[in-house]
Short mmCIF file of C-alpha atoms and ligand atoms in Angstrom, two decimals:
data_model
loop_
_atom_site.label_atom_id
_atom_site.label_comp_id
_atom_site.label_asym_id
_atom_site.label_seq_id
_atom_site.Cartn_x
_atom_site.Cartn_y
_atom_site.Cartn_z
CA MET A 29 34.11 186.94 207.50
CA THR A 30 31.16 188.58 206.60
CA ASN A 31 28.96 191.15 209.11
CA GLU A 32 26.28 188.03 209.14
CA GLN A 33 29.13 185.57 210.09
CA SER A 34 30.56 187.25 213.06
CA ASN A 35 27.02 188.41 214.55
CA THR A 36 25.84 184.84 214.49
CA ASN A 37 29.62 183.39 215.62
CA LYS A 38 29.91 186.25 218.49
CA LEU A 39 28.38 184.00 221.17
CA GLU A 40 30.83 181.33 220.73
CA PHE A 41 33.86 183.47 221.80
CA ILE A 42 32.01 184.40 225.11
CA GLN A 43 31.33 181.90 228.30
CA GLN A 44 29.90 183.26 231.22
CA LEU A 45 31.28 182.04 234.83
CA GLU A 46 29.45 181.05 237.44
CA ASN A 47 30.29 184.09 239.52
CA GLY A 48 29.33 186.61 236.68
CA TRP A 49 32.65 186.97 235.28
CA LEU A 50 33.16 186.82 231.69
CA ARG A 51 35.71 184.53 229.64
CA VAL A 52 36.30 185.60 225.80
CA LYS A 53 37.96 183.19 223.64
CA VAL A 54 40.02 185.43 221.66
CA PRO A 55 41.30 183.68 218.18
CA LEU A 56 44.75 182.99 217.59
CA PRO A 57 46.35 182.22 214.10
CA PHE A 58 48.28 178.96 215.77
CA SER A 59 47.18 175.73 216.30
CA LEU A 60 46.08 177.04 219.94
CA LYS A 61 43.51 178.36 218.41
CA TYR A 62 42.40 180.80 221.12
CA VAL A 63 43.66 182.68 224.02
CA ASN A 64 41.34 183.15 227.32
CA ALA A 65 40.73 186.99 227.68
CA TYR A 66 38.63 187.57 231.02
CA LEU A 67 36.40 190.42 231.47
CA ILE A 68 35.70 191.10 235.42
CA PRO A 69 33.46 193.75 236.35
CA GLU A 70 34.40 196.13 239.17
CA PRO A 71 32.12 196.76 241.90
CA GLU A 72 32.34 200.71 241.45
CA GLY A 73 31.21 200.22 237.58
CA GLY A 74 33.48 199.35 234.64
CA CYS A 75 35.59 196.35 234.10
CA THR A 76 39.10 194.71 234.63
CA VAL A 77 40.46 193.01 231.33
CA ILE A 78 42.89 189.98 232.12
CA ASP A 79 45.17 189.38 228.68
CA PRO A 80 43.29 190.87 225.58
CA GLY A 81 45.37 188.63 223.22
CA LEU A 82 47.19 188.89 219.93
CA HIS A 83 46.93 191.96 217.74
CA THR A 84 45.42 190.65 214.51
CA PRO A 85 42.45 191.70 212.67
CA GLU A 86 40.44 188.70 213.26
CA ALA A 87 41.08 189.07 217.33
CA VAL A 88 40.16 192.97 216.97
CA GLU A 89 37.02 191.69 215.14
CA ALA A 90 35.88 189.57 217.69
CA TRP A 91 36.57 191.91 220.62
CA GLU A 92 34.37 194.45 218.95
CA SER A 93 31.86 191.98 218.37
CA VAL A 94 31.86 190.71 221.89
CA LEU A 95 31.99 194.46 223.50
CA GLN A 96 28.86 195.33 221.47
CA SER A 97 26.68 192.62 222.15
CA LEU A 98 27.61 193.15 226.06
CA GLY A 99 26.97 197.02 225.60
CA ILE A 100 30.34 197.53 226.83
CA THR A 101 32.56 200.71 225.74
CA PHE A 102 36.51 200.57 225.68
CA SER A 103 35.72 203.33 228.15
CA ASP A 104 34.39 201.23 230.57
CA ILE A 105 37.75 199.35 230.66
CA ALA A 106 39.16 200.12 234.10
CA ARG A 107 42.57 198.64 233.91
CA ILE A 108 44.31 195.85 231.60
CA VAL A 109 46.36 193.20 233.44
CA LEU A 110 48.95 191.11 231.96
CA THR A 111 49.78 187.31 233.40
CA HIS A 112 52.81 187.69 231.50
CA GLN A 113 54.83 188.56 228.52
CA HIS A 114 53.68 186.05 225.41
CA PRO A 115 52.44 188.07 222.41
CA ASP A 116 49.25 185.84 222.82
CA HIS A 117 48.70 187.32 226.03
CA TYR A 118 50.36 190.87 225.53
CA GLY A 119 49.61 191.62 222.17
CA LEU A 120 46.43 193.65 221.77
CA ALA A 121 47.34 195.45 225.16
CA GLY A 122 48.72 198.81 223.73
CA LEU A 123 45.58 199.24 221.26
CA PHE A 124 43.04 198.28 224.08
CA GLN A 125 44.88 200.97 226.11
CA GLN A 126 44.96 203.76 223.01
CA ARG A 127 41.21 203.04 222.94
CA SER A 128 40.58 202.99 226.60
CA GLY A 129 42.78 205.13 228.09
CA ALA A 130 43.42 202.49 230.78
CA PRO A 131 46.69 201.48 232.54
CA VAL A 132 48.34 198.20 231.57
CA TRP A 133 49.68 196.28 234.52
CA ILE A 134 52.56 193.84 234.01
CA SER A 135 55.29 192.68 236.20
CA ARG A 136 58.97 194.22 235.69
CA ALA A 137 60.50 191.21 234.68
CA SER A 138 58.00 190.14 231.90
CA GLN A 139 58.16 193.67 230.84
CA ARG A 140 61.95 193.02 230.46
CA TYR A 141 61.44 190.36 228.34
CA ALA A 142 59.10 191.96 226.34
CA GLU A 143 61.36 194.35 225.05
CA ARG A 144 64.16 192.22 224.74
CA MET A 145 61.84 190.29 222.46
CA TRP A 146 60.23 192.76 220.15
CA GLY A 147 61.77 196.34 221.72
CA VAL A 148 64.35 198.40 219.98
CA ASP A 149 67.52 196.13 220.18
CA ARG A 150 65.37 192.91 219.70
CA SER A 151 68.70 191.04 220.65
CA LEU A 152 66.54 188.29 221.99
CA ALA A 153 65.78 186.48 218.64
CA ASP A 154 69.75 186.57 217.40
CA ARG A 155 70.71 185.09 220.68
CA LEU A 156 68.20 182.21 220.30
CA VAL A 157 68.59 181.41 216.88
CA GLU A 158 72.67 181.12 217.97
CA VAL A 159 71.66 178.96 220.78
CA PHE A 160 70.01 176.85 218.35
CA ARG A 161 72.99 176.69 216.10
CA LEU A 162 75.06 175.50 218.92
CA HIS A 163 72.79 172.65 219.38
CA GLY A 164 72.57 171.62 215.91
CA MET A 165 69.93 173.10 214.22
CA PRO A 166 70.61 174.04 210.10
CA ALA A 167 70.64 177.25 209.12
CA ASP A 168 67.49 177.29 206.96
CA LEU A 169 65.33 176.56 209.75
CA ARG A 170 67.25 179.01 211.97
CA ASP A 171 66.24 182.05 209.06
CA GLY A 172 62.66 180.68 209.35
CA ILE A 173 62.38 181.06 213.16
CA LYS A 174 64.13 184.48 212.62
CA ASP A 175 61.28 185.34 210.40
CA ASN A 176 59.00 183.75 212.43
CA LEU A 177 59.94 185.96 215.60
CA GLU A 178 60.08 189.08 213.42
CA SER A 179 56.61 188.63 212.28
CA PHE A 180 55.09 188.65 216.14
CA VAL A 181 56.26 192.81 215.63
CA PRO A 182 52.84 194.01 214.08
CA MET A 183 50.79 191.45 216.11
CA VAL A 184 52.09 193.21 219.54
CA SER A 185 52.41 196.92 218.32
CA PRO A 186 51.37 199.36 219.43
CA TYR A 187 53.58 198.85 222.53
CA PRO A 188 51.77 199.55 225.73
CA ALA A 189 53.10 202.35 228.45
CA VAL A 190 52.90 199.82 231.37
CA SER A 191 52.66 200.24 235.23
CA TYR A 192 54.50 197.66 237.08
CA MET A 193 52.68 195.07 239.89
CA GLU A 194 55.29 192.85 241.93
CA ALA A 195 54.46 189.22 243.19
CA GLY A 196 53.83 189.39 246.70
CA GLU A 197 52.30 192.63 246.81
CA PRO A 198 48.61 192.45 246.95
CA PHE A 199 46.87 193.48 243.53
CA ARG A 200 42.99 194.66 243.86
CA PHE A 201 40.25 194.13 240.92
CA GLY A 202 37.09 192.39 240.62
CA GLY A 203 36.61 193.92 244.36
CA ILE A 204 39.08 191.23 245.43
CA ASP A 205 42.76 191.93 247.06
CA TRP A 206 44.63 189.30 244.96
CA THR A 207 47.49 187.30 246.42
CA THR A 208 50.45 187.56 243.54
CA ILE A 209 52.30 184.67 243.02
CA GLU A 210 55.32 184.73 240.76
CA ALA A 211 54.90 181.55 238.54
CA HIS A 212 58.51 180.34 237.11
CA GLY A 213 59.39 177.86 234.23
CA HIS A 214 56.79 179.15 231.43
CA ALA A 215 57.85 182.60 231.34
CA GLU A 216 59.85 184.30 233.79
CA GLY A 217 57.93 187.15 235.59
CA GLN A 218 54.82 185.66 234.94
CA ILE A 219 52.23 186.49 237.59
CA LEU A 220 49.17 184.29 238.88
CA PHE A 221 46.41 185.94 241.20
CA TYR A 222 45.04 183.84 244.20
CA ASP A 223 41.90 184.40 246.07
CA GLU A 224 41.85 182.38 249.17
CA ALA A 225 38.49 183.46 250.17
CA SER A 226 36.79 182.29 246.94
CA ARG A 227 39.41 179.48 245.97
CA ILE A 228 39.61 181.16 242.50
CA MET A 229 42.98 181.08 240.91
CA ILE A 230 43.81 183.13 237.48
CA CYS A 231 46.77 181.38 236.61
CA GLY A 232 47.73 182.21 232.73
CA ASP A 233 49.87 179.77 231.09
CA GLN A 234 51.20 177.89 234.19
CA VAL A 235 48.91 175.43 234.31
CA MET A 236 46.29 174.40 231.49
CA PRO A 237 44.04 171.60 231.08
CA ASP A 238 44.79 168.84 228.05
CA ILE A 239 47.78 170.09 226.72
CA THR A 240 51.43 170.66 228.66
CA PRO A 241 52.40 174.61 229.28
CA ASN A 242 55.85 175.16 227.04
CA VAL A 243 58.86 175.34 228.89
CA SER A 244 61.71 176.84 226.86
CA VAL A 245 65.20 177.72 227.32
CA VAL A 246 65.43 181.59 226.41
CA PRO A 247 68.99 183.18 226.58
CA GLY A 248 69.56 185.46 229.41
CA GLU A 249 66.80 184.24 231.37
CA ARG A 250 66.95 181.42 233.61
CA GLU A 251 69.29 178.47 233.15
CA ASP A 252 66.93 175.47 233.86
CA PRO A 253 63.68 176.66 233.62
CA LEU A 254 62.40 173.24 234.00
CA GLU A 255 63.35 172.78 237.30
CA ALA A 256 61.80 176.24 238.19
CA PHE A 257 58.48 175.19 236.52
CA LEU A 258 58.54 172.03 238.59
CA ILE A 259 59.18 173.76 242.03
CA SER A 260 56.35 176.04 241.12
CA LEU A 261 53.93 173.62 240.39
CA GLU A 262 54.66 171.71 243.45
CA GLN A 263 53.92 175.29 245.64
CA LEU A 264 50.64 175.48 243.55
CA SER A 265 49.63 172.20 244.08
CA LYS A 266 49.42 172.75 247.68
CA LEU A 267 46.76 175.85 247.54
CA ASP A 268 43.16 175.44 247.94
CA VAL A 269 41.66 176.10 244.61
CA SER A 270 38.02 175.24 243.65
CA LEU A 271 38.41 177.13 240.10
CA ALA A 272 41.30 177.96 238.03
CA LEU A 273 41.10 180.01 234.67
CA PRO A 274 44.29 179.22 232.52
CA GLY A 275 45.32 181.08 229.46
CA HIS A 276 44.08 178.43 227.47
CA ARG A 277 41.42 175.78 227.14
CA ASP A 278 38.62 175.10 229.93
CA PRO A 279 38.57 176.50 233.53
CA ILE A 280 39.94 174.06 235.61
CA ILE A 281 38.43 172.23 238.63
CA ASP A 282 40.87 169.92 239.94
CA PHE A 283 43.78 172.09 240.27
CA THR A 284 46.35 170.08 242.38
CA GLY A 285 45.19 166.92 239.97
CA ARG A 286 46.34 169.07 237.49
CA CYS A 287 49.65 170.50 238.63
CA GLU A 288 50.47 166.53 239.86
CA ALA A 289 49.71 165.40 236.01
CA LEU A 290 52.18 168.02 234.74
CA ILE A 291 54.80 167.08 237.48
CA ALA A 292 54.29 163.23 236.22
CA HIS A 293 54.25 164.17 232.48
CA HIS A 294 58.07 165.68 232.90
CA ALA A 295 59.16 162.80 234.65
CA ARG A 296 57.98 160.55 232.23
CA ARG A 297 59.31 162.73 229.55
CA LEU A 298 62.70 163.19 231.04
CA ASP A 299 63.04 159.35 231.44
CA LYS A 300 61.65 158.78 227.66
CA MET A 301 64.79 161.32 226.54
CA VAL A 302 67.26 159.34 228.47
CA ALA A 303 66.24 156.02 226.55
CA PHE A 304 66.17 158.00 223.16
CA ILE A 305 69.87 159.12 223.96
CA GLN A 306 70.94 155.54 224.94
CA GLU A 307 69.30 153.98 221.60
CA GLN A 308 71.69 156.68 219.50
CA PRO A 309 75.25 155.90 218.06
CA GLU A 310 77.88 156.09 220.63
CA SER A 311 74.58 157.34 223.29
CA SER A 312 74.70 160.72 221.82
CA VAL A 313 72.80 163.33 220.38
CA THR A 314 72.33 166.90 219.59
CA GLY A 315 69.51 168.78 220.79
CA PHE A 316 68.20 169.51 217.53
CA ALA A 317 68.36 165.65 216.55
CA MET A 318 66.55 165.16 220.06
CA CYS A 319 63.93 167.46 219.13
CA GLU A 320 63.15 165.75 215.96
CA LEU A 321 62.90 162.29 217.87
CA LEU A 322 60.47 163.65 220.49
CA PHE A 323 58.44 165.77 218.22
CA SER A 324 58.78 164.16 214.50
CA GLY A 325 60.67 165.56 211.73
CA ARG A 326 57.23 166.99 210.63
CA ILE A 327 57.77 169.65 213.33
CA THR A 328 60.18 171.20 211.11
CA LEU A 329 57.60 172.50 208.65
CA ASN A 330 55.91 174.80 211.19
CA MET A 331 58.63 177.67 211.97
CA HIS A 332 56.46 178.52 214.77
CA ASN A 333 55.85 174.96 216.44
CA LEU A 334 59.54 174.30 215.94
CA ARG A 335 60.69 177.27 218.07
CA PHE A 336 58.71 176.20 220.72
CA ALA A 337 59.46 172.36 220.67
CA MET A 338 63.31 173.14 220.20
CA ALA A 339 63.30 175.67 223.12
CA GLU A 340 61.40 172.94 225.38
CA THR A 341 63.61 169.93 224.11
CA LEU A 342 66.69 171.98 225.45
CA ALA A 343 64.74 172.98 228.95
CA HIS A 344 64.75 168.96 229.22
CA LEU A 345 68.07 168.55 228.41
CA VAL A 346 69.41 170.99 230.62
CA ARG A 347 67.35 169.41 233.52
CA LEU A 348 68.92 165.91 232.43
CA GLU A 349 72.12 167.39 232.71
CA LYS A 350 71.72 169.22 236.07
CA GLN A 351 70.30 165.71 237.30
CA GLY A 352 73.78 164.14 236.18
CA ARG A 353 71.87 161.71 234.07
CA VAL A 354 73.64 163.04 230.85
CA ALA A 355 76.50 164.94 229.71
CA LEU A 356 76.95 167.98 227.61
CA LEU A 357 80.27 167.68 225.36
CA GLU A 358 81.41 170.46 222.86
CA GLN A 359 82.23 168.61 219.35
CA ASN A 360 83.67 170.77 216.27
CA GLY A 361 81.92 173.86 217.49
CA GLN A 362 78.69 172.22 218.53
CA TYR A 363 76.93 170.69 221.60
CA ILE A 364 75.91 167.32 221.95
CA TYR A 365 74.55 165.19 225.06
CA ARG A 366 75.80 161.68 225.95
CA ALA A 367 74.13 159.41 228.11
CA LYS A 368 75.78 158.72 231.23
ZN1 LIG B 412 52.20 181.96 227.51
#
């Protein structure tokens, strides 16, 4: 991108919200296109940054352009708050910390996951592709997924030195003492921020408009993440929210309605999967075959999308098994699911 283009385009990265906060659309090299960061002014001066984005040259350029246009420097950043550990939210935190000297706040569970994914041992990637093997994914695709995970290391580097916030304890920024809510299912340890007085919710990736948040089986994390996700949505849907600020896409006005729609979506998805299994020979299917049935064979052309699709398919199959609607069987060293 030339300088001239980046100048004319910089406004497309910024949306001013009614309360004066800024939503910054930080570009991403995936089909999601961008992640929402939020710049929240502090009453005593400076600002808080929520979820700075993924560390790519395009994202850094977008931020530099945005900050310059707003007359903000990195030294104005008082703190960086991460809703969760996924790279598109976490990746730039270390660079922002280097440039600003600001603390980076995250939950302990989120940081533990980040260390397993990109820390010294990086054990999670091996365990994940082993799970995919057991559920029928061919070797070449598993290699592709391993490479794809490895490719994230520079996009989450440098790693931030983190400070811990814990769900249930109030957390202050933007002149508000936020209620912190641990939201399970999408990313263990994810924290949402809710203010009853203004009815604002910063909802990370737990609730998004238009798209359904990914719910994945992750080895060593919660066994039945979809159950936890649905329970979380049920609880969140009862809160009085007039504006929810998600990690992707536009702000949500009807937060309760969106929570209910997501719950209904997963109920339909579970029913559809049972019907798919019943149509198969011997009413049985591997996790990988189910993934291709749900997302079409084209999903295997993109390793990033395949990883999410496969882990999400497994999350649904685990839920179906827990519901007693399918049985998990071992056959020749691989797992298959059979309709009951
Ligand atoms: Zn996420």
